[in-house]
Tab-separated table of C-alpha atoms in Angstrom:
chain	number	residue	atom	x	y	z
A	1	MET	CA	-35.466	15.137	18.686
A	2	GLN	CA	-36.429	12.342	16.226
A	3	THR	CA	-39.569	10.682	17.599
A	4	ARG	CA	-40.732	6.763	16.941
A	5	THR	CA	-43.741	5.058	17.978
A	6	LEU	CA	-43.672	1.920	20.122
A	7	GLY	CA	-45.514	-0.879	18.126
A	8	THR	CA	-48.996	-0.412	16.681
A	9	THR	CA	-50.798	0.360	20.358
A	10	GLY	CA	-48.069	2.188	22.130
A	11	PRO	CA	-47.266	5.999	22.526
A	12	GLN	CA	-44.813	8.249	20.289
A	13	ILE	CA	-41.739	8.933	22.198
A	14	SER	CA	-38.127	9.986	21.366
A	15	ALA	CA	-35.947	8.037	19.254
A	16	LEU	CA	-33.712	7.804	22.040
A	17	GLY	CA	-34.671	6.822	25.376
A	18	LEU	CA	-32.813	7.301	28.777
A	19	GLY	CA	-31.710	4.173	30.842
A	20	CYS	CA	-31.565	5.443	34.660
A	21	MET	CA	-30.842	2.352	36.337
A	22	GLY	CA	-26.823	3.125	36.426
A	23	MET	CA	-27.814	6.506	38.480
A	24	SER	CA	-28.685	4.093	41.274
A	25	ALA	CA	-27.341	0.500	41.064
A	26	LEU	CA	-25.017	-2.181	39.484
A	27	TYR	CA	-22.104	0.513	38.034
A	28	GLY	CA	-20.749	1.369	40.991
A	29	ASP	CA	-21.477	4.631	43.200
A	30	ALA	CA	-22.963	7.408	41.120
A	31	ASP	CA	-23.324	11.100	41.952
A	32	ARG	CA	-27.038	12.192	42.960
A	33	ALA	CA	-26.725	15.926	41.646
A	34	GLU	CA	-25.082	14.874	38.380
A	35	SER	CA	-27.943	12.293	37.794
A	36	VAL	CA	-30.702	14.812	38.096
A	37	ALA	CA	-28.702	17.082	35.865
A	38	THR	CA	-28.262	14.390	33.422
A	39	ILE	CA	-32.098	13.805	33.601
A	40	HIS	CA	-33.084	17.384	33.199
A	41	ALA	CA	-30.361	17.634	30.441
A	42	ALA	CA	-32.138	14.723	28.499
A	43	LEU	CA	-35.590	16.187	28.758
A	44	GLU	CA	-34.401	19.442	27.577
A	45	ALA	CA	-32.655	17.587	24.459
A	46	GLY	CA	-36.359	16.203	23.699
A	47	ILE	CA	-35.773	12.954	25.078
A	48	THR	CA	-39.112	11.655	26.798
A	49	LEU	CA	-38.991	8.196	27.664
A	50	LEU	CA	-37.520	7.737	31.193
A	51	ASP	CA	-36.601	3.605	32.212
A	52	THR	CA	-36.658	2.602	35.445
A	53	GLY	CA	-37.243	-0.543	37.699
A	54	ASP	CA	-38.688	-0.448	41.273
A	55	PHE	CA	-35.624	-2.731	42.415
A	56	TYR	CA	-33.303	-0.379	40.822
A	57	GLY	CA	-31.540	0.408	44.339
A	58	MET	CA	-34.452	-0.722	45.851
A	59	GLY	CA	-36.573	2.162	44.992
A	60	HIS	CA	-33.871	4.457	44.935
A	61	ASN	CA	-33.861	5.227	41.303
A	62	GLU	CA	-37.909	5.740	41.114
A	63	LEU	CA	-37.309	8.684	44.026
A	64	LEU	CA	-34.547	9.767	41.720
A	65	ILE	CA	-36.658	10.358	38.863
A	66	ASN	CA	-39.322	11.780	41.109
A	67	GLU	CA	-36.872	14.509	41.949
A	68	ALA	CA	-35.722	15.096	38.591
A	69	LEU	CA	-39.279	15.487	37.443
A	70	ARG	CA	-40.340	17.941	40.409
A	71	THR	CA	-37.524	20.327	39.571
A	72	ALA	CA	-37.596	20.135	35.682
A	73	PRO	CA	-39.249	22.615	33.913
A	74	ALA	CA	-43.197	22.088	33.574
A	75	ALA	CA	-43.192	21.631	29.815
A	76	ALA	CA	-40.390	19.018	29.941
A	77	ARG	CA	-42.018	17.273	32.952
A	78	GLU	CA	-45.181	17.021	31.290
A	79	LYS	CA	-43.782	15.564	28.264
A	80	ALA	CA	-42.024	12.843	30.194
A	81	LEU	CA	-43.159	9.179	29.880
A	82	THR	CA	-42.241	6.589	32.507
A	83	SER	CA	-41.175	2.986	31.679
A	84	VAL	CA	-40.914	0.623	34.988
A	85	LYS	CA	-39.768	-2.965	35.715
A	86	PHE	CA	-41.166	-4.769	38.623
A	87	GLY	CA	-40.864	-8.433	40.044
A	88	ALA	CA	-37.358	-8.756	40.898
A	89	LEU	CA	-36.988	-10.028	44.568
A	90	ARG	CA	-34.079	-8.869	46.709
A	91	THR	CA	-32.511	-9.144	50.159
A	92	VAL	CA	-31.050	-6.717	52.320
A	93	GLU	CA	-27.494	-6.952	50.966
A	94	GLY	CA	-28.773	-6.665	47.517
A	95	ALA	CA	-28.645	-10.222	46.011
A	96	PHE	CA	-31.560	-11.213	43.696
A	97	THR	CA	-33.582	-14.141	44.763
A	98	GLY	CA	-36.464	-14.541	41.943
A	99	TYR	CA	-39.226	-12.898	40.236
A	100	ASP	CA	-42.810	-12.436	41.617
A	101	GLY	CA	-45.338	-12.415	38.681
A	102	ARG	CA	-48.559	-12.943	40.846
A	103	PRO	CA	-51.760	-10.910	40.092
A	104	ASP	CA	-51.732	-9.692	43.744
A	105	ALA	CA	-47.942	-9.060	43.590
A	106	VAL	CA	-48.121	-7.133	40.519
A	107	LYS	CA	-50.716	-4.538	41.928
A	108	ASN	CA	-48.640	-4.195	44.931
A	109	PHE	CA	-45.659	-3.499	43.093
A	110	ALA	CA	-47.276	-0.952	40.928
A	111	ALA	CA	-48.832	0.890	43.868
A	112	TYR	CA	-45.377	1.107	45.701
A	113	SER	CA	-44.141	2.606	42.451
A	114	LEU	CA	-46.428	5.209	42.086
A	115	GLN	CA	-46.012	6.563	45.513
A	116	ARG	CA	-42.280	6.676	44.722
A	117	LEU	CA	-42.706	8.256	41.420
A	118	GLY	CA	-45.299	10.937	42.763
A	119	THR	CA	-47.488	9.987	39.791
A	120	ASP	CA	-50.792	8.707	39.446
A	121	HIS	CA	-50.106	6.829	36.525
A	122	ILE	CA	-47.047	4.693	34.847
A	123	ASP	CA	-47.117	4.733	31.478
A	124	ILE	CA	-45.170	1.593	30.560
A	125	TYR	CA	-45.411	-1.356	32.907
A	126	ARG	CA	-43.554	-4.654	32.367
A	127	ILE	CA	-42.278	-7.635	34.669
A	128	ALA	CA	-38.437	-7.605	34.429
A	129	ARG	CA	-38.220	-11.006	33.829
A	130	VAL	CA	-40.680	-13.979	33.512
A	131	ASP	CA	-41.851	-15.624	36.876
A	132	PRO	CA	-41.554	-19.492	36.125
A	133	ALA	CA	-44.132	-20.340	38.520
A	134	VAL	CA	-47.215	-17.705	37.141
A	135	PRO	CA	-48.282	-17.933	33.438
A	136	ILE	CA	-47.480	-14.954	31.445
A	137	GLU	CA	-51.092	-14.621	31.062
A	138	GLU	CA	-51.745	-13.881	34.792
A	139	THR	CA	-49.147	-11.345	34.849
A	140	VAL	CA	-50.278	-9.546	31.754
A	141	GLY	CA	-53.894	-9.955	32.766
A	142	ALA	CA	-53.061	-8.300	35.876
A	143	ILE	CA	-51.418	-5.251	34.258
A	144	ALA	CA	-54.506	-5.158	31.818
A	145	GLU	CA	-56.887	-4.634	35.140
A	146	LEU	CA	-54.269	-1.767	36.169
A	147	VAL	CA	-54.719	-0.030	32.619
A	148	GLU	CA	-58.416	-0.613	32.973
A	149	ALA	CA	-58.140	1.241	36.419
A	150	GLY	CA	-56.401	4.216	34.658
A	151	HIS	CA	-53.137	3.444	36.828
A	152	VAL	CA	-50.890	2.397	33.668
A	153	ARG	CA	-51.425	3.713	30.055
A	154	HIS	CA	-49.226	0.755	28.302
A	155	ILE	CA	-48.058	-3.058	28.727
A	156	GLY	CA	-44.603	-3.960	28.200
A	157	LEU	CA	-42.531	-6.991	28.561
A	158	SER	CA	-38.790	-7.628	29.143
A	159	GLU	CA	-36.677	-10.543	27.847
A	160	VAL	CA	-39.207	-12.550	26.716
A	161	GLY	CA	-39.084	-15.402	23.845
A	162	ALA	CA	-40.848	-15.388	20.869
A	163	GLU	CA	-43.681	-17.920	22.369
A	164	THR	CA	-44.041	-15.644	25.406
A	165	LEU	CA	-44.342	-13.058	23.465
A	166	ARG	CA	-47.306	-14.485	21.254
A	167	ARG	CA	-49.131	-15.966	24.658
A	168	ALA	CA	-49.214	-12.393	26.274
A	169	ALA	CA	-50.079	-10.606	22.850
A	170	ALA	CA	-53.094	-12.829	22.899
A	171	VAL	CA	-54.493	-11.607	26.335
A	172	ALA	CA	-53.747	-7.612	25.773
A	173	PRO	CA	-52.164	-5.291	23.666
A	174	ILE	CA	-48.232	-4.939	24.051
A	175	SER	CA	-46.500	-1.866	23.311
A	176	ASP	CA	-43.014	-3.140	23.345
A	177	LEU	CA	-40.728	-5.698	24.484
A	178	GLN	CA	-37.956	-4.210	26.297
A	179	ILE	CA	-34.556	-6.318	25.512
A	180	GLU	CA	-30.640	-6.051	25.098
A	181	TYR	CA	-29.743	-5.624	21.566
A	182	SER	CA	-26.670	-3.964	20.611
A	183	LEU	CA	-23.600	-4.627	17.923
A	184	ILE	CA	-22.382	-7.811	19.775
A	185	SER	CA	-25.889	-8.943	21.384
A	186	ARG	CA	-27.992	-9.976	18.063
A	187	GLY	CA	-29.502	-12.886	19.256
A	188	ILE	CA	-32.997	-11.298	18.988
A	189	GLU	CA	-32.564	-11.130	15.182
A	190	ASP	CA	-33.408	-14.757	14.573
A	191	GLU	CA	-36.757	-15.311	16.199
A	192	ILE	CA	-37.906	-12.543	18.397
A	193	LEU	CA	-37.735	-9.666	16.655
A	194	PRO	CA	-39.356	-11.137	13.471
A	195	THR	CA	-42.199	-12.206	16.176
A	196	ALA	CA	-42.233	-8.591	17.401
A	197	ARG	CA	-43.060	-7.494	14.054
A	198	GLU	CA	-45.631	-9.805	13.226
A	199	LEU	CA	-47.579	-8.925	15.944
A	200	GLY	CA	-46.932	-4.832	15.898
A	201	ILE	CA	-44.988	-4.779	18.973
A	202	GLY	CA	-42.133	-2.283	19.041
A	203	ILE	CA	-38.382	-2.730	20.781
A	204	THR	CA	-36.613	-0.993	23.323
A	205	ALA	CA	-33.276	-1.810	23.188
A	206	TYR	CA	-31.190	-1.743	26.423
A	207	GLY	CA	-27.523	-2.325	26.363
A	208	VAL	CA	-26.714	-0.942	23.284
A	209	LEU	CA	-23.227	0.012	24.292
A	210	SER	CA	-23.280	-3.507	26.057
A	211	ARG	CA	-22.474	-1.973	29.605
A	212	GLY	CA	-19.818	0.578	28.386
A	213	LEU	CA	-17.667	-2.411	26.850
A	214	ILE	CA	-18.457	-1.228	23.094
A	215	SER	CA	-18.400	2.601	24.356
A	216	GLY	CA	-14.863	3.105	23.219
A	217	HIS	CA	-13.990	4.272	26.547
A	218	PHE	CA	-13.214	0.938	28.285
A	219	SER	CA	-10.025	-0.249	28.865
A	220	ARG	CA	-8.031	-3.501	29.425
A	221	ASP	CA	-6.776	-1.990	32.688
A	222	ARG	CA	-9.779	-0.201	34.186
A	223	LYS	CA	-10.288	-1.107	37.942
A	224	LEU	CA	-13.942	-1.670	38.527
A	225	ALA	CA	-15.576	-0.702	41.835
A	226	ALA	CA	-16.912	-3.818	44.408
A	227	ASN	CA	-20.294	-2.925	43.687
A	228	ASP	CA	-19.870	-2.903	39.555
A	229	PHE	CA	-21.770	-5.675	37.907
A	230	ARG	CA	-19.201	-5.819	35.227
A	231	GLY	CA	-16.737	-7.177	37.485
A	232	MET	CA	-19.070	-10.379	37.786
A	233	SER	CA	-20.019	-10.436	33.604
A	234	PRO	CA	-18.310	-12.841	31.683
A	235	ARG	CA	-17.752	-10.589	28.718
A	236	PHE	CA	-15.459	-8.295	30.841
A	237	GLN	CA	-13.261	-11.473	32.064
A	238	GLY	CA	-9.640	-12.050	30.849
A	239	GLU	CA	-9.409	-13.566	27.322
A	240	ASN	CA	-12.870	-12.632	26.790
A	241	LEU	CA	-12.427	-8.884	27.456
A	242	ASP	CA	-9.444	-8.938	25.475
A	243	ARG	CA	-11.428	-10.120	22.353
A	244	ASN	CA	-14.222	-8.038	22.782
A	245	LEU	CA	-11.996	-4.602	23.282
A	246	ASP	CA	-10.251	-5.730	19.711
A	247	LEU	CA	-13.426	-5.761	18.212
A	248	VAL	CA	-14.041	-2.065	19.735
A	249	GLU	CA	-10.750	-1.349	18.151
A	250	ALA	CA	-11.978	-2.369	14.463
A	251	LEU	CA	-15.283	-0.242	15.169
A	252	ARG	CA	-12.881	2.876	16.283
A	253	LYS	CA	-11.476	2.492	12.896
A	254	ILE	CA	-14.979	2.731	11.158
A	255	ALA	CA	-15.924	5.709	13.199
A	256	GLU	CA	-12.981	7.959	13.046
A	257	GLN	CA	-13.204	7.499	9.265
A	258	LYS	CA	-16.713	9.075	9.543
A	259	GLY	CA	-15.579	11.528	12.205
A	260	VAL	CA	-17.771	10.090	14.850
A	261	THR	CA	-17.124	8.488	18.187
A	262	VAL	CA	-17.375	4.798	18.877
A	263	ALA	CA	-20.262	4.956	20.833
A	264	GLN	CA	-21.997	6.930	18.657
A	265	THR	CA	-21.480	4.675	15.646
A	266	ALA	CA	-22.911	1.668	18.176
A	267	ILE	CA	-26.193	3.828	18.822
A	268	ALA	CA	-26.356	4.774	15.576
A	269	TRP	CA	-26.251	1.286	14.250
A	270	VAL	CA	-28.896	0.218	16.557
A	271	LEU	CA	-31.196	3.163	15.243
A	272	SER	CA	-30.373	1.795	11.851
A	273	ARG	CA	-32.178	-1.484	12.560
A	274	GLY	CA	-35.777	0.097	12.060
A	275	GLU	CA	-38.127	2.862	12.908
A	276	ASP	CA	-39.847	0.094	15.465
A	277	ILE	CA	-36.597	0.138	17.465
A	278	VAL	CA	-35.805	2.865	20.385
A	279	PRO	CA	-32.355	2.501	21.895
A	280	LEU	CA	-32.023	3.358	25.664
A	281	VAL	CA	-28.604	4.967	26.486
A	282	GLY	CA	-27.544	4.507	30.102
A	283	ALA	CA	-25.803	7.975	30.311
A	284	ARG	CA	-25.145	8.976	34.184
A	285	ARG	CA	-23.267	12.054	33.179
A	286	ARG	CA	-24.001	15.166	31.054
A	287	ASN	CA	-20.857	14.606	29.031
A	288	ARG	CA	-22.270	10.775	28.070
A	289	LEU	CA	-25.578	11.861	27.455
A	290	ALA	CA	-24.235	14.617	25.094
A	291	GLU	CA	-22.115	12.028	23.109
A	292	ALA	CA	-24.921	9.434	22.976
A	293	LEU	CA	-27.201	12.401	21.407
A	294	GLY	CA	-24.778	12.871	18.775
A	295	ALA	CA	-25.651	9.484	17.460
A	296	THR	CA	-28.837	11.031	16.207
A	297	THR	CA	-27.170	13.587	13.983
A	298	PHE	CA	-26.069	11.474	11.194
A	299	THR	CA	-26.874	8.365	9.649
A	300	LEU	CA	-25.123	4.969	8.603
A	301	ASP	CA	-25.178	4.545	4.692
A	302	THR	CA	-24.820	1.047	2.908
A	303	GLU	CA	-21.195	1.087	2.931
A	304	ASP	CA	-20.838	2.107	6.744
A	305	LEU	CA	-23.231	-0.627	7.579
A	306	ALA	CA	-21.539	-3.315	5.473
A	307	ALA	CA	-18.018	-2.177	7.006
A	308	ILE	CA	-19.698	-2.797	10.590
A	309	GLU	CA	-20.752	-5.935	9.696
A	310	ARG	CA	-17.259	-7.047	8.588
A	311	ALA	CA	-15.540	-5.474	11.654
A	312	VAL	CA	-18.129	-6.624	14.308
A	313	PRO	CA	-19.958	-9.710	12.756
A	314	ALA	CA	-22.942	-11.326	14.460
A	315	GLY	CA	-21.820	-13.547	17.154
A	316	ALA	CA	-18.185	-12.108	17.450
A	317	ALA	CA	-18.604	-11.334	21.119
A	318	ALA	CA	-16.824	-13.432	23.530
A	319	GLY	CA	-18.692	-14.858	26.709
A	320	GLU	CA	-22.590	-14.495	27.967
A	321	ARG	CA	-24.207	-11.085	28.623
A	322	TYR	CA	-24.859	-12.064	32.029
A	323	PRO	CA	-23.369	-14.795	34.759
A	324	ALA	CA	-24.776	-18.357	34.176
A	325	GLU	CA	-27.082	-17.956	37.264
A	326	GLN	CA	-28.810	-14.508	35.761
A	327	MET	CA	-29.090	-16.328	32.300
A	328	ALA	CA	-30.978	-18.930	33.582
A	329	HIS	CA	-33.907	-16.291	34.415
A	330	LEU	CA	-34.062	-15.253	30.715
A	331	ASP	CA	-37.015	-16.470	28.834
A	332	SER	CA	-35.452	-15.069	25.861
A	333	GLU	CA	-32.513	-17.112	25.788
A	334	ARG	CA	-34.537	-20.684	26.062
């Protein structure tokens, strides 16, 4: 497995990270045993970064990672790094009601995560969304105190805009910004990515397959479970879905000419955007993980990249990446 370093102050990690959210929430029911087996397979393949959130399944995901690490070979377990998001407030029914970035809340969230993960430190800790009622300086300052105490190793951010990125970096070193980045979500290229590079901050890119939309496996007639987030996502609705799947078919032609899959092409494209970018793949099963790993076995040359750009130009996606009420929480979209 190739490695990359997160920014100028972050850790060296595998070139791909494993996003574990779907093993606990938002994409319908998951198979616990298969989830654990997939984490084990990822570690065996050399993936070292496991990304989670304390609100994924209300702690379920952290407990799942705990189980997977406890039952993994010691050598793999020792190389694993955890990236944890915190701050989301939820109801018993699962609704999101806001975010809490107060310093006391930050330390409270961290204490519970450490207990669920069964570890004495979190490698990268970040608030999932900016709390509009709390200056980012206060939230980052609280994480910096956790770093000083040895409970956290590195400070990350999630879905913040360029101005917030600068303000946070003025308080403490920031290892990486976790943000959606894919062939059909390229908004960071205008201002956020250049700012991160100026400040020496890495990017951990989630949604590289746009929640399966550009994986090559999603079809127009697919029936989604009632607890699948995509049932509410604008990009998966009506004419938007039709237009977006047309883009996938254009991408499929390029992938077939190269002898790889659509998903591998989409992941390889994100890998090609810079050594400071680490794609997070949200595989829930070993076969999908194996496919994703294949994206590291080839490179896209200049002609490939030009063909992809023609097939899926920037701004070609139909529909926003989140429903309106969730878009309102994104500092990165302001």
